Structures are given as structure tokens and as C-alpha cells.
JSON list of C-alpha atoms in Angstrom, two decimals:
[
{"chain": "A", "resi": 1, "resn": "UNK", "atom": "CA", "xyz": [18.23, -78.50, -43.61]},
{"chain": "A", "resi": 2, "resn": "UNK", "atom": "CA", "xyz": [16.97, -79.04, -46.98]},
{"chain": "A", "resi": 3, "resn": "UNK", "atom": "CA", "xyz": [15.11, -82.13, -47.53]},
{"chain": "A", "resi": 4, "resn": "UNK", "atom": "CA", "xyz": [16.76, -84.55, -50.05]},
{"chain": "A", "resi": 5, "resn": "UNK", "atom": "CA", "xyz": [19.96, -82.01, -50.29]},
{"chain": "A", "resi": 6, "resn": "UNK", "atom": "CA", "xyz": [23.58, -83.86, -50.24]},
{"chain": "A", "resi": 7, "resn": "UNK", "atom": "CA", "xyz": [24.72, -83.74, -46.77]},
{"chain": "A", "resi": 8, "resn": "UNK", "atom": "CA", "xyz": [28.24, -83.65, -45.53]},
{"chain": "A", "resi": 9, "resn": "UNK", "atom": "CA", "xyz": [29.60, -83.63, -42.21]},
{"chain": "A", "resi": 10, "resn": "UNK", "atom": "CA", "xyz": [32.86, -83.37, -40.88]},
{"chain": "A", "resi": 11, "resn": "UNK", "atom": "CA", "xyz": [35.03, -82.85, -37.91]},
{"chain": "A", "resi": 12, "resn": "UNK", "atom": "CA", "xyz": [37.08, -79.34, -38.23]},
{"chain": "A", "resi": 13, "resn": "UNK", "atom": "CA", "xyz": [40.48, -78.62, -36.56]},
{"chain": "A", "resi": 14, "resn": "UNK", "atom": "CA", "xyz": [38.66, -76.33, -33.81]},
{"chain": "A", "resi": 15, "resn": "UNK", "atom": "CA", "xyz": [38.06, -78.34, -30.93]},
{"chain": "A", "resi": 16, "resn": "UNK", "atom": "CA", "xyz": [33.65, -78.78, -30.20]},
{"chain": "A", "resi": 17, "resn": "UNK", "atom": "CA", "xyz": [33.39, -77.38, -34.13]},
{"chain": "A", "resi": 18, "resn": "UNK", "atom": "CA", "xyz": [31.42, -79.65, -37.26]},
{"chain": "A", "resi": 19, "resn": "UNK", "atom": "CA", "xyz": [30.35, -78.61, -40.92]},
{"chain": "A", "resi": 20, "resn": "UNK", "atom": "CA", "xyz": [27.41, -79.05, -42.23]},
{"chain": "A", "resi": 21, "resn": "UNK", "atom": "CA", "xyz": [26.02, -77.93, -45.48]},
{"chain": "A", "resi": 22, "resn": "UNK", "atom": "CA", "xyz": [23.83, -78.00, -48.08]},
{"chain": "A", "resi": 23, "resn": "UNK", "atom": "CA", "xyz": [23.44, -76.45, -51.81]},
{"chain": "A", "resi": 24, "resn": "UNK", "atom": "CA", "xyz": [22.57, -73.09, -51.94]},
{"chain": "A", "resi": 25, "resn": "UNK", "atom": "CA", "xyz": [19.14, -72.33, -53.23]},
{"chain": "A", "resi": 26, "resn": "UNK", "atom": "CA", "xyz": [17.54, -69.74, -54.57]},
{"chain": "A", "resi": 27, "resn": "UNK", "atom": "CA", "xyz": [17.08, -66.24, -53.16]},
{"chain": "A", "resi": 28, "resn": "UNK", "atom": "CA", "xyz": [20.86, -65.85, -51.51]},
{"chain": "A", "resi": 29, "resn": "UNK", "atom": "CA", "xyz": [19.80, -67.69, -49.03]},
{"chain": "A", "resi": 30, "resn": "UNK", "atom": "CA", "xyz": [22.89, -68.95, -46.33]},
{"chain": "A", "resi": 31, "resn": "UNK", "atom": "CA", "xyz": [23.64, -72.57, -47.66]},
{"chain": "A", "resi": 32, "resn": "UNK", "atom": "CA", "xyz": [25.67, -74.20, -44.30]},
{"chain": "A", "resi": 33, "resn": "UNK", "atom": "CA", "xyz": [26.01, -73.68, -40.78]},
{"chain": "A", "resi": 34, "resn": "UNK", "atom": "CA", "xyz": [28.67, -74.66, -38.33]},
{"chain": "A", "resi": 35, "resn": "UNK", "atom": "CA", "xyz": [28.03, -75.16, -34.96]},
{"chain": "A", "resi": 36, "resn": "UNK", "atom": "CA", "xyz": [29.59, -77.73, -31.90]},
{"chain": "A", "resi": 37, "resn": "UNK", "atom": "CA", "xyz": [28.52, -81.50, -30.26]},
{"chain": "A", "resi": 38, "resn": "UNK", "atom": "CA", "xyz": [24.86, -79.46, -29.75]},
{"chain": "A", "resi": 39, "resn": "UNK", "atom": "CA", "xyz": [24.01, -80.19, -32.55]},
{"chain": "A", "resi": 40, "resn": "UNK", "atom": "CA", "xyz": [23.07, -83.48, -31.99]},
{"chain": "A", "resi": 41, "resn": "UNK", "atom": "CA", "xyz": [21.30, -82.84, -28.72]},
{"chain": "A", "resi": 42, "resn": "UNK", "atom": "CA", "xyz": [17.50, -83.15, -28.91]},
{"chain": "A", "resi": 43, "resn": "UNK", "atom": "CA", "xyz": [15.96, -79.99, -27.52]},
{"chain": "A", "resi": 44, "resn": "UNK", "atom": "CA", "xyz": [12.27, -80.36, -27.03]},
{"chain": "A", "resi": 45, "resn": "UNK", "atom": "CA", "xyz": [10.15, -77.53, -25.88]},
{"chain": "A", "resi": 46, "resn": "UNK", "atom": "CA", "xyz": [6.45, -77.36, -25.84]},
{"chain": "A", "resi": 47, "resn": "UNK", "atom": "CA", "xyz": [4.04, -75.70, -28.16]},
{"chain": "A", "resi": 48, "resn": "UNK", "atom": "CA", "xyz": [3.20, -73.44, -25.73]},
{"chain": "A", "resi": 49, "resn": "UNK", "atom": "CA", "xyz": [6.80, -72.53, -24.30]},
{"chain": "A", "resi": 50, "resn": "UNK", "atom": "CA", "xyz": [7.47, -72.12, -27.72]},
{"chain": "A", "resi": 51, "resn": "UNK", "atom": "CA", "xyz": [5.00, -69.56, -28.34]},
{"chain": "A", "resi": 52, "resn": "UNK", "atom": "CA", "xyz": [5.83, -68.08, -25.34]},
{"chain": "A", "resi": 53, "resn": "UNK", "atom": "CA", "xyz": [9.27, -67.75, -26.65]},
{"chain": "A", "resi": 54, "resn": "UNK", "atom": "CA", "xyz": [8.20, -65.95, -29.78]},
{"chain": "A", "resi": 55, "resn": "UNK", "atom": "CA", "xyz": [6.30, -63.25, -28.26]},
{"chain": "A", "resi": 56, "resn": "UNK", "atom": "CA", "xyz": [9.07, -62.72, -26.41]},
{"chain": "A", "resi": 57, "resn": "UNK", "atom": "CA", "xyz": [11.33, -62.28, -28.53]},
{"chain": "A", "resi": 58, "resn": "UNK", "atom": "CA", "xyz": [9.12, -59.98, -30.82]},
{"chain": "A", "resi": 59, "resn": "UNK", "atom": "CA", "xyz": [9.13, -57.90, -27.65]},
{"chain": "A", "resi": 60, "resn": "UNK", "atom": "CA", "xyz": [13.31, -57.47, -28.38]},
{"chain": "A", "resi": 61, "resn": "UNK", "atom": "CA", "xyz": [14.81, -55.44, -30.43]},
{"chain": "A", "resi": 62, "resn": "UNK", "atom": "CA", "xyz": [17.61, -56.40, -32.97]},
{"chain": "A", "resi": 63, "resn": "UNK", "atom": "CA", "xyz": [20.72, -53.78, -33.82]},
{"chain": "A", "resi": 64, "resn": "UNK", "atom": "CA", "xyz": [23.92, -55.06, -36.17]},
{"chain": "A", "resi": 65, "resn": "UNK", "atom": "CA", "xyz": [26.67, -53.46, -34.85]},
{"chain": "A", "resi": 66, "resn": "UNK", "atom": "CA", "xyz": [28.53, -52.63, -37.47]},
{"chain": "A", "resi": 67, "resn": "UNK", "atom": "CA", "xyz": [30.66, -49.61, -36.84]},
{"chain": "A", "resi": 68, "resn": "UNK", "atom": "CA", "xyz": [33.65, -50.14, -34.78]},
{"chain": "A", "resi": 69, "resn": "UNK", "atom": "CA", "xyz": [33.28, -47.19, -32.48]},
{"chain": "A", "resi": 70, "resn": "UNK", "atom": "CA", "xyz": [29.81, -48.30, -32.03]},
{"chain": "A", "resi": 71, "resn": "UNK", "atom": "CA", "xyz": [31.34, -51.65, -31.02]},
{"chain": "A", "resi": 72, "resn": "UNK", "atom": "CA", "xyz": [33.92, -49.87, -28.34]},
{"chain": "A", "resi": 73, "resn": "UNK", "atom": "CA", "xyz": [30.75, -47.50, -26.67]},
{"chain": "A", "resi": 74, "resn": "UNK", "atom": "CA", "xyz": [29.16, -51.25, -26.01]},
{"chain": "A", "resi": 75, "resn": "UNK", "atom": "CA", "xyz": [31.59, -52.13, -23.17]},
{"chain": "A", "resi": 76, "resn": "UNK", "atom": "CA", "xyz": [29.80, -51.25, -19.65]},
{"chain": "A", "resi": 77, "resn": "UNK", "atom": "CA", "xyz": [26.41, -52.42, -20.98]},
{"chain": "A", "resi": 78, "resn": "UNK", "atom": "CA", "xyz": [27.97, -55.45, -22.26]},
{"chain": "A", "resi": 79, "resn": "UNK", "atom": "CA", "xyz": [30.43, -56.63, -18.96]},
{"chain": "A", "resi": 80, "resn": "UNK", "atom": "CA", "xyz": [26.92, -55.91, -17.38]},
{"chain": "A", "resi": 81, "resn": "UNK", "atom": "CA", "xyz": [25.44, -58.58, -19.60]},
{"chain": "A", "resi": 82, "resn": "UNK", "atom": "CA", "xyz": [28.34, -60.69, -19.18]},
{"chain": "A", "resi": 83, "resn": "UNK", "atom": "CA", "xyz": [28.05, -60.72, -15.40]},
{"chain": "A", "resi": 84, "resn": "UNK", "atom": "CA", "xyz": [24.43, -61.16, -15.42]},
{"chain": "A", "resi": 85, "resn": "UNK", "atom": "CA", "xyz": [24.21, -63.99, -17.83]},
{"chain": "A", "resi": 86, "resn": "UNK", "atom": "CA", "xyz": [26.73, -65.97, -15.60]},
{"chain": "A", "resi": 87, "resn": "UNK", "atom": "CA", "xyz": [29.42, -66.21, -17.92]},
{"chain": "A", "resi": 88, "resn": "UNK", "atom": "CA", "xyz": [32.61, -66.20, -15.99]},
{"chain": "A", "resi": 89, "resn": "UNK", "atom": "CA", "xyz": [35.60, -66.75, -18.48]},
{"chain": "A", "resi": 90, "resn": "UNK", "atom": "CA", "xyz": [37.44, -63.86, -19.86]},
{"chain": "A", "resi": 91, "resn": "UNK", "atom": "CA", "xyz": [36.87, -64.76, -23.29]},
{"chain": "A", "resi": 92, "resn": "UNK", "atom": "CA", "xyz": [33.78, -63.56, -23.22]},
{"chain": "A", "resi": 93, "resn": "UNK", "atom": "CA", "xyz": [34.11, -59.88, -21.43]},
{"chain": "A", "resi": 94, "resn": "UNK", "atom": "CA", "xyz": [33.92, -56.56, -24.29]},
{"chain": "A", "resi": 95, "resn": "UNK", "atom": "CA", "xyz": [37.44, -56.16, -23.74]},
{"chain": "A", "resi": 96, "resn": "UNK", "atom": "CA", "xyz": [38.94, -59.87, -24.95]},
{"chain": "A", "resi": 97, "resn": "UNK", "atom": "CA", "xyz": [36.73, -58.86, -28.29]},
{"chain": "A", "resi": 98, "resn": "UNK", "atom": "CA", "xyz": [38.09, -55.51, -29.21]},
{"chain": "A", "resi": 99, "resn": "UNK", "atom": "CA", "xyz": [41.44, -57.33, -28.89]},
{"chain": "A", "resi": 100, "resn": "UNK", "atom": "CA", "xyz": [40.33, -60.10, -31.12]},
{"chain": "A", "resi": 101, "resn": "UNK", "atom": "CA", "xyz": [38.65, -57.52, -33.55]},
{"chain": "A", "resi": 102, "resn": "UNK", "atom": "CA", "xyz": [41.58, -55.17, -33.43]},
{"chain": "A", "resi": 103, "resn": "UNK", "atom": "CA", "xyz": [43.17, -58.35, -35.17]},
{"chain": "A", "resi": 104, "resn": "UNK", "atom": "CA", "xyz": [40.71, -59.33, -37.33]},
{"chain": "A", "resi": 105, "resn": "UNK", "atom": "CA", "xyz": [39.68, -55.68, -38.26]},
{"chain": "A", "resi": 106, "resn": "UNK", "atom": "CA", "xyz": [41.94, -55.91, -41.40]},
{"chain": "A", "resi": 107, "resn": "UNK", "atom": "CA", "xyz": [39.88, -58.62, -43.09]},
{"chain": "A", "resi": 108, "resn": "UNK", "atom": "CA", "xyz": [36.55, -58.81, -41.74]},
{"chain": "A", "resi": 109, "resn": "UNK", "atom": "CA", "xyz": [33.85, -56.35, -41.14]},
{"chain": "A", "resi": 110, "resn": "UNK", "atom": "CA", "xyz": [31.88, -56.09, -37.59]},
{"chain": "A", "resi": 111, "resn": "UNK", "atom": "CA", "xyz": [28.55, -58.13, -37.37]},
{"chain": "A", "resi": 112, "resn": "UNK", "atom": "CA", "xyz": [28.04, -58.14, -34.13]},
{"chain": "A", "resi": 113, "resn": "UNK", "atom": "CA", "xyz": [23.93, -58.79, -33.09]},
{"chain": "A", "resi": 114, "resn": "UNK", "atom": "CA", "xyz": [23.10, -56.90, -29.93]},
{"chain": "A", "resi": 115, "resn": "UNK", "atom": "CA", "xyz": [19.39, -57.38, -28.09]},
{"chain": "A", "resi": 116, "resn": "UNK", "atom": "CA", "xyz": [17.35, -55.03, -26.00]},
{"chain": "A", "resi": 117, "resn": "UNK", "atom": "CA", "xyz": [15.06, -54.79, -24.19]},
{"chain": "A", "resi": 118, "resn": "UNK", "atom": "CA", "xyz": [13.12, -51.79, -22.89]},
{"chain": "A", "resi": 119, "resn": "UNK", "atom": "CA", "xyz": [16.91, -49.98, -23.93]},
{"chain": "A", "resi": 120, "resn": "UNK", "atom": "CA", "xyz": [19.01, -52.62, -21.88]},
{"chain": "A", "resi": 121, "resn": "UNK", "atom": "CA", "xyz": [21.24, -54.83, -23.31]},
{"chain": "A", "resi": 122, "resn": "UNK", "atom": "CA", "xyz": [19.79, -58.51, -22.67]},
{"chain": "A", "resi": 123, "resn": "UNK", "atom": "CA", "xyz": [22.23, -60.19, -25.41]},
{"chain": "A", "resi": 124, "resn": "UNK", "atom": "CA", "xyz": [25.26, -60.36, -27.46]},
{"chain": "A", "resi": 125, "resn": "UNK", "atom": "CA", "xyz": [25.78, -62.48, -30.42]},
{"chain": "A", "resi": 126, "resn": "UNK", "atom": "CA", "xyz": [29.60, -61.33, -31.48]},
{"chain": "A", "resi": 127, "resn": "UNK", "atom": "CA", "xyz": [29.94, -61.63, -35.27]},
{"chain": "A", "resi": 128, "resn": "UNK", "atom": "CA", "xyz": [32.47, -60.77, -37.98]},
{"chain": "A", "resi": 129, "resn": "UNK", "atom": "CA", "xyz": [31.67, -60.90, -41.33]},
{"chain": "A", "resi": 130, "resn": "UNK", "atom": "CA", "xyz": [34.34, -61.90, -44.11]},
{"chain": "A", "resi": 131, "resn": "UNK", "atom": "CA", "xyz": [34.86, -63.04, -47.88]},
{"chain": "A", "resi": 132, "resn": "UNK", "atom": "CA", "xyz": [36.34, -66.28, -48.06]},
{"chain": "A", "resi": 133, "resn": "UNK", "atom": "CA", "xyz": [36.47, -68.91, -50.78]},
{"chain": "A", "resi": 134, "resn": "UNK", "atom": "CA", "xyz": [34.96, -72.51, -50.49]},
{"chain": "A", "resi": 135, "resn": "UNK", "atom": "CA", "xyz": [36.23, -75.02, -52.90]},
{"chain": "A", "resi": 136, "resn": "UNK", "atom": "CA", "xyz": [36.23, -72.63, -55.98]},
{"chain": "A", "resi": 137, "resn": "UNK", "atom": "CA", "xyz": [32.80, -70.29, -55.02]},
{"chain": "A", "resi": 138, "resn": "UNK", "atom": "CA", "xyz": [33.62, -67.25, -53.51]},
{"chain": "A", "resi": 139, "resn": "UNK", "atom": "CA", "xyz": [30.89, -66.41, -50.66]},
{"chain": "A", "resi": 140, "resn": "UNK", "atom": "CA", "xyz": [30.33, -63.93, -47.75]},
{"chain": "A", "resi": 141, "resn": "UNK", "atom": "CA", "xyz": [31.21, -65.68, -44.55]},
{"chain": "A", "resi": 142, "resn": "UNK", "atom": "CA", "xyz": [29.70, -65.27, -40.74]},
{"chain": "A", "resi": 143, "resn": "UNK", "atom": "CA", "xyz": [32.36, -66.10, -37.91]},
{"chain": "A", "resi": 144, "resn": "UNK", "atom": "CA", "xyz": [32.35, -65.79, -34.20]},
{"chain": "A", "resi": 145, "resn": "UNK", "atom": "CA", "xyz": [34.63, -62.86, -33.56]},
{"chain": "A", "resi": 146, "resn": "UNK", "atom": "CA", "xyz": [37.28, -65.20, -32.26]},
{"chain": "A", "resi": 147, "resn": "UNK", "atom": "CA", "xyz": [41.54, -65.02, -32.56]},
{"chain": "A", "resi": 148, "resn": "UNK", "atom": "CA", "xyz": [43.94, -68.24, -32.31]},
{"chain": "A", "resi": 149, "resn": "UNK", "atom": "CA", "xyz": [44.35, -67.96, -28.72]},
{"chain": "A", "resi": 150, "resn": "UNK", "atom": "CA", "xyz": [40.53, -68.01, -28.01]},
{"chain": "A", "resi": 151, "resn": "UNK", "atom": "CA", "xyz": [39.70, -70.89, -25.75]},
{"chain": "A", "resi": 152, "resn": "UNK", "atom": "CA", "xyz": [35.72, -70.99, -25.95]},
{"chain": "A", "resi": 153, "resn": "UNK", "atom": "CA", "xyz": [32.89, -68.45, -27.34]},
{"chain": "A", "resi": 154, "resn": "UNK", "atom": "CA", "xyz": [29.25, -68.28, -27.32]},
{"chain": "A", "resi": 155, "resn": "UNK", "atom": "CA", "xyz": [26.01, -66.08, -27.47]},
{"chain": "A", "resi": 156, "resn": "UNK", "atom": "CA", "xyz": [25.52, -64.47, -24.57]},
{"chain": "A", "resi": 157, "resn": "UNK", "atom": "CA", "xyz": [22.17, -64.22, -22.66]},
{"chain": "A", "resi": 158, "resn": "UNK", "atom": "CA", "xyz": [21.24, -64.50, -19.16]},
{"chain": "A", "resi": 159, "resn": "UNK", "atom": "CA", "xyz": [18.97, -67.86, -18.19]},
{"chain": "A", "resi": 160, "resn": "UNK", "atom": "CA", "xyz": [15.49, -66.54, -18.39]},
{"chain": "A", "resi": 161, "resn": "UNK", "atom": "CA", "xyz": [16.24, -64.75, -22.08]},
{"chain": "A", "resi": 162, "resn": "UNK", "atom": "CA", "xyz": [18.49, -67.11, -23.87]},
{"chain": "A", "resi": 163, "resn": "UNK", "atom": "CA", "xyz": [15.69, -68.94, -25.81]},
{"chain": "A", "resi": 164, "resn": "UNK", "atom": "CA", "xyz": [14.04, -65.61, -26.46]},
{"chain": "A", "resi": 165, "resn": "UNK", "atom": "CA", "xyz": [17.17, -63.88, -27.72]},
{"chain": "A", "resi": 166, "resn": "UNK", "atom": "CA", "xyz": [18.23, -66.51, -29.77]},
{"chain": "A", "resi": 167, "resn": "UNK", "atom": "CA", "xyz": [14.81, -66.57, -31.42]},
{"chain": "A", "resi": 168, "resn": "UNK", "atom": "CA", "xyz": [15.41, -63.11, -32.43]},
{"chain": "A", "resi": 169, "resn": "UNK", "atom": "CA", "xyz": [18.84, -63.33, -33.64]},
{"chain": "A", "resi": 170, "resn": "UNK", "atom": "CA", "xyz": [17.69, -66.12, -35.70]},
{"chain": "A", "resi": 171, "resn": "UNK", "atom": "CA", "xyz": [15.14, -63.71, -37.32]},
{"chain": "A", "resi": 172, "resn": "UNK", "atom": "CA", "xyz": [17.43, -60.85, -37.57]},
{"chain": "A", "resi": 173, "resn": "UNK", "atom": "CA", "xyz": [19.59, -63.18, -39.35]},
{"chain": "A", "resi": 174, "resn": "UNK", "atom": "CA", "xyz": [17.14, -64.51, -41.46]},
{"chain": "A", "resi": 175, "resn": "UNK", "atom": "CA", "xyz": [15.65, -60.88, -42.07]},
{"chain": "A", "resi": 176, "resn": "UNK", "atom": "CA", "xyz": [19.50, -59.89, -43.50]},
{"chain": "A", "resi": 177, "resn": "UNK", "atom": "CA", "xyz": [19.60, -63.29, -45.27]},
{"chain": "A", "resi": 178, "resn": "UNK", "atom": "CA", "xyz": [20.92, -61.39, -48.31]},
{"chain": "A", "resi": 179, "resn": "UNK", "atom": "CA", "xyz": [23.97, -60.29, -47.09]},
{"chain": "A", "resi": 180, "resn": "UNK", "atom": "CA", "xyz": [25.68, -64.04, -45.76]},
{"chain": "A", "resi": 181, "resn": "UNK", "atom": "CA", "xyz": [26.13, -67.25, -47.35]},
{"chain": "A", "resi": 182, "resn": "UNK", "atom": "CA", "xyz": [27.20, -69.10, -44.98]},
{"chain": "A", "resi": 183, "resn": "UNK", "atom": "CA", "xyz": [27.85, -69.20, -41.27]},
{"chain": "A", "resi": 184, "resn": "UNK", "atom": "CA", "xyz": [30.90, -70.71, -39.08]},
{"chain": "A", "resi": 185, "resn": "UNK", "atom": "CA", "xyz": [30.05, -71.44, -35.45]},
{"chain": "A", "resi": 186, "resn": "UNK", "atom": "CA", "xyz": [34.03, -72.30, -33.88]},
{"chain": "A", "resi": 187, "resn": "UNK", "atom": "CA", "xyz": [35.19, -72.73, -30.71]},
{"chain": "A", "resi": 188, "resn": "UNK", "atom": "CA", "xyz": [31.80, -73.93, -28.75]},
{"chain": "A", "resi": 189, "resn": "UNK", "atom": "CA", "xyz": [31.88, -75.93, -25.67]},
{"chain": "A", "resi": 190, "resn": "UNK", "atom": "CA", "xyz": [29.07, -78.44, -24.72]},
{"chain": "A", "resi": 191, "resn": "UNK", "atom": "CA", "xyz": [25.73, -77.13, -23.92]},
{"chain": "A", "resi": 192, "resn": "UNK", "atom": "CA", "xyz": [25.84, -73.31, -25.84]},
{"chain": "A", "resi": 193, "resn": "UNK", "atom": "CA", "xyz": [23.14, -71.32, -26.59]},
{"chain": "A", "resi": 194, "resn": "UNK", "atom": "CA", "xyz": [24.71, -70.68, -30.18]},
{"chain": "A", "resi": 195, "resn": "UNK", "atom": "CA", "xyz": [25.53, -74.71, -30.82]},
{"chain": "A", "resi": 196, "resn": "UNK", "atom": "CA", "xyz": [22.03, -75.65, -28.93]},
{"chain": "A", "resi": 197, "resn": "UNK", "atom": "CA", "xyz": [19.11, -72.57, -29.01]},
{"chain": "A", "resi": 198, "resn": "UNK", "atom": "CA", "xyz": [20.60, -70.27, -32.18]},
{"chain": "A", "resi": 199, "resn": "UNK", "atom": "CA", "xyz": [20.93, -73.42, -34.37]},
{"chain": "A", "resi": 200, "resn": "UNK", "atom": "CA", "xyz": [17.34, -74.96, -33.34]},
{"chain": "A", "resi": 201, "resn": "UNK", "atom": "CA", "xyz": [15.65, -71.47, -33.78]},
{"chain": "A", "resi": 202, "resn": "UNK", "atom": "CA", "xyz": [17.69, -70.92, -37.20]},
{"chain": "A", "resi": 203, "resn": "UNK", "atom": "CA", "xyz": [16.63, -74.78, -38.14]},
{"chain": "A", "resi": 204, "resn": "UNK", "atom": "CA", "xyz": [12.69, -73.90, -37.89]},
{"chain": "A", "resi": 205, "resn": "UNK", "atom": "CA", "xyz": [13.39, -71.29, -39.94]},
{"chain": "A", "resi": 206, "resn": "UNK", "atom": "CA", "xyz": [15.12, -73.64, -42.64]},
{"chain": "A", "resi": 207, "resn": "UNK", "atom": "CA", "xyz": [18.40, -72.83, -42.35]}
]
């Protein structure tokens, strides 16, 4: 955050979501973030892991899906990913989201950050973009692609790539800074990579 920027925090009606938020600066650039109870879990990694981290994540590379049929060709490579990053629940297999999208799809546009490496899919950040209004500013909003009945959602990543991935969605986000003000993380259960490793990697980048 900001230093010396008003602060506000609050609990939100989504079970494991916060707000926090600061002014918006110059540039465009995204003014709050909303993430779950990671947020105020100290994650300390060594200057060395951490470069470690970042040349592996330059060694990913970024797409936005944005088209929907784009979205819909994901679905073997992604319930691959799914299986392989341990992630067991249904809410988070390709075919829960193009439920969830088919109803969101009438006010939101696909943002959905996809990772590769050497062609493979090696994570899944699944992200709608949508206009909303905050007090009386209008601004361009980042959600998790999630529905009402949506018990839990997360980035997806297996073990060994989860810090690397979530450095580079943190840099693909901060690359497209321009086109989001701010970003709401709902629907996070203790101990995700989005609440924990996205917000840390989007933090040293000043978000």
C-alpha cells in the first residue's frame, strides 16, 4: 500500500473476504485490493528463493483470455491443471466456470490469466472484468469469476509453481495496469495462493 494513504478495512458479506483500499494515484493505477484472512499472514521467503522465484516466472508466459470460445477450448488442459495442482473441489474444475460465466457473461467481460510453460498450462487465475460504481466514482472492476452458489475459489497452480505463477500474474497485471481500477478477491478460504502469494507478489509491486 501507499505510505501515509487513508486506510480502511472492513469485513464484507462473503465469508474469508476484507477491503482494503487506498486513493488512486496517478497513472490509472488499481487503487484497492480485496483478498481473505491471508492477508494478515506473514510470508517470509529468502532473498535467494525469491530470486529464484523471479527467474522463474520470467521463464512463464502470460495470455488474458479474453474471448469466450477461447475460454471453452481451455477445458482438458485446464481439469489437467486442476488435477495436478491438487485441487479437489468442483468449484474449481473448467466446467463449474463456464456455468458461472454463462451467468455473468451479460455484465462482465472474460479476464481470465492463463500460464505456460514450455506450451502447458501450469496456472489459472479465473477473472471477470466489470464496471461497477464505488461510492459515486465509476471504475473498472476485477472479480474472481464466481456465482452466488460458489462455495470457495482460488488461483490455481500446482505446489512447486504457485509462487512462480503468481509472480507472473502479478506482473501481467501490473503490465495491463491501465485497464483495472480496482480488484475484488471473494470467496477465499485460509491459506490461498490468491489471498497469500498473488497479494504478496502484487504488494512488492505497490499495489
Amino acid at each position: 500500500l501507499w505510505p501515509d494513504a487513508p486506510l480502511r478495512a472492513e469485513r464484507l458479506t462473503h465469508p474469508g473476504s476484507y477491503e482494503r483500499k487506498t486513493p488512486c494515484l496517478n497513472g490509472g493505477f488499481p487503487a484497492a485490493y480485496y483478498c481473505g484472512p491471508a492477508l494478515s499472514a506473514s510470508i517470509g521467503v529468502s532473498a535467494v528463493q525469491a530470486r529464484a522465484e523471479a527467474q522463474s516466472a520470467q521463464a512463464l508466459t502470460v495470455h488474458a483470455i479474453v474471448d469466450e470460445s477461447a475460454f471453452s477450448a481451455l477445458r482438458e488442459q485446464w481439469n489437467a491443471l486442476v488435477a495436478r495442482a491438487g485441487a479437489t473441489s468442483v468449484f474449481f474444475l473448467h466446467e463449474w466456470f463456464c456455468a458461472a460465466w454463462a451467468w455473468r457473461k451479460e455484465n462482465a467481460q472474460l479476464f481470465t490469466l492463463c500460464a505456460y510453460e514450455s506450451g502447458s498450462l501450469v496456472g489459472s487465475l479465473p477473472l471477470i472484468l466489470e464496471s461497477a460504481s464505488e461510492g459515486k466514482v465509476s471504475v473498472k472492476r476485477l472479480e474472481l469469476l464466481t456465482v452466488p452458489d460458489t462455495q470457495l475459489c482460488d488461483l490455481i497452480a500446482p505446489p512447486e509453481l504457485a509462487a512462480s505463477v503468481a509472480q507472473a500474474f502479478a506482473a501481467e497485471l501490473a503490465r495491463r495496469a491501465a485497464q483495472w481500477d480496482t480488484m475484488h478477491l471473494h470467496y477465499l478460504s485460509e491459506g490461498t495462493l490468491a489471498g497469500g502469494l498473488l497479494l504478496q507478489a502484487l504488494g512488492a509491486r505497490g499495489f
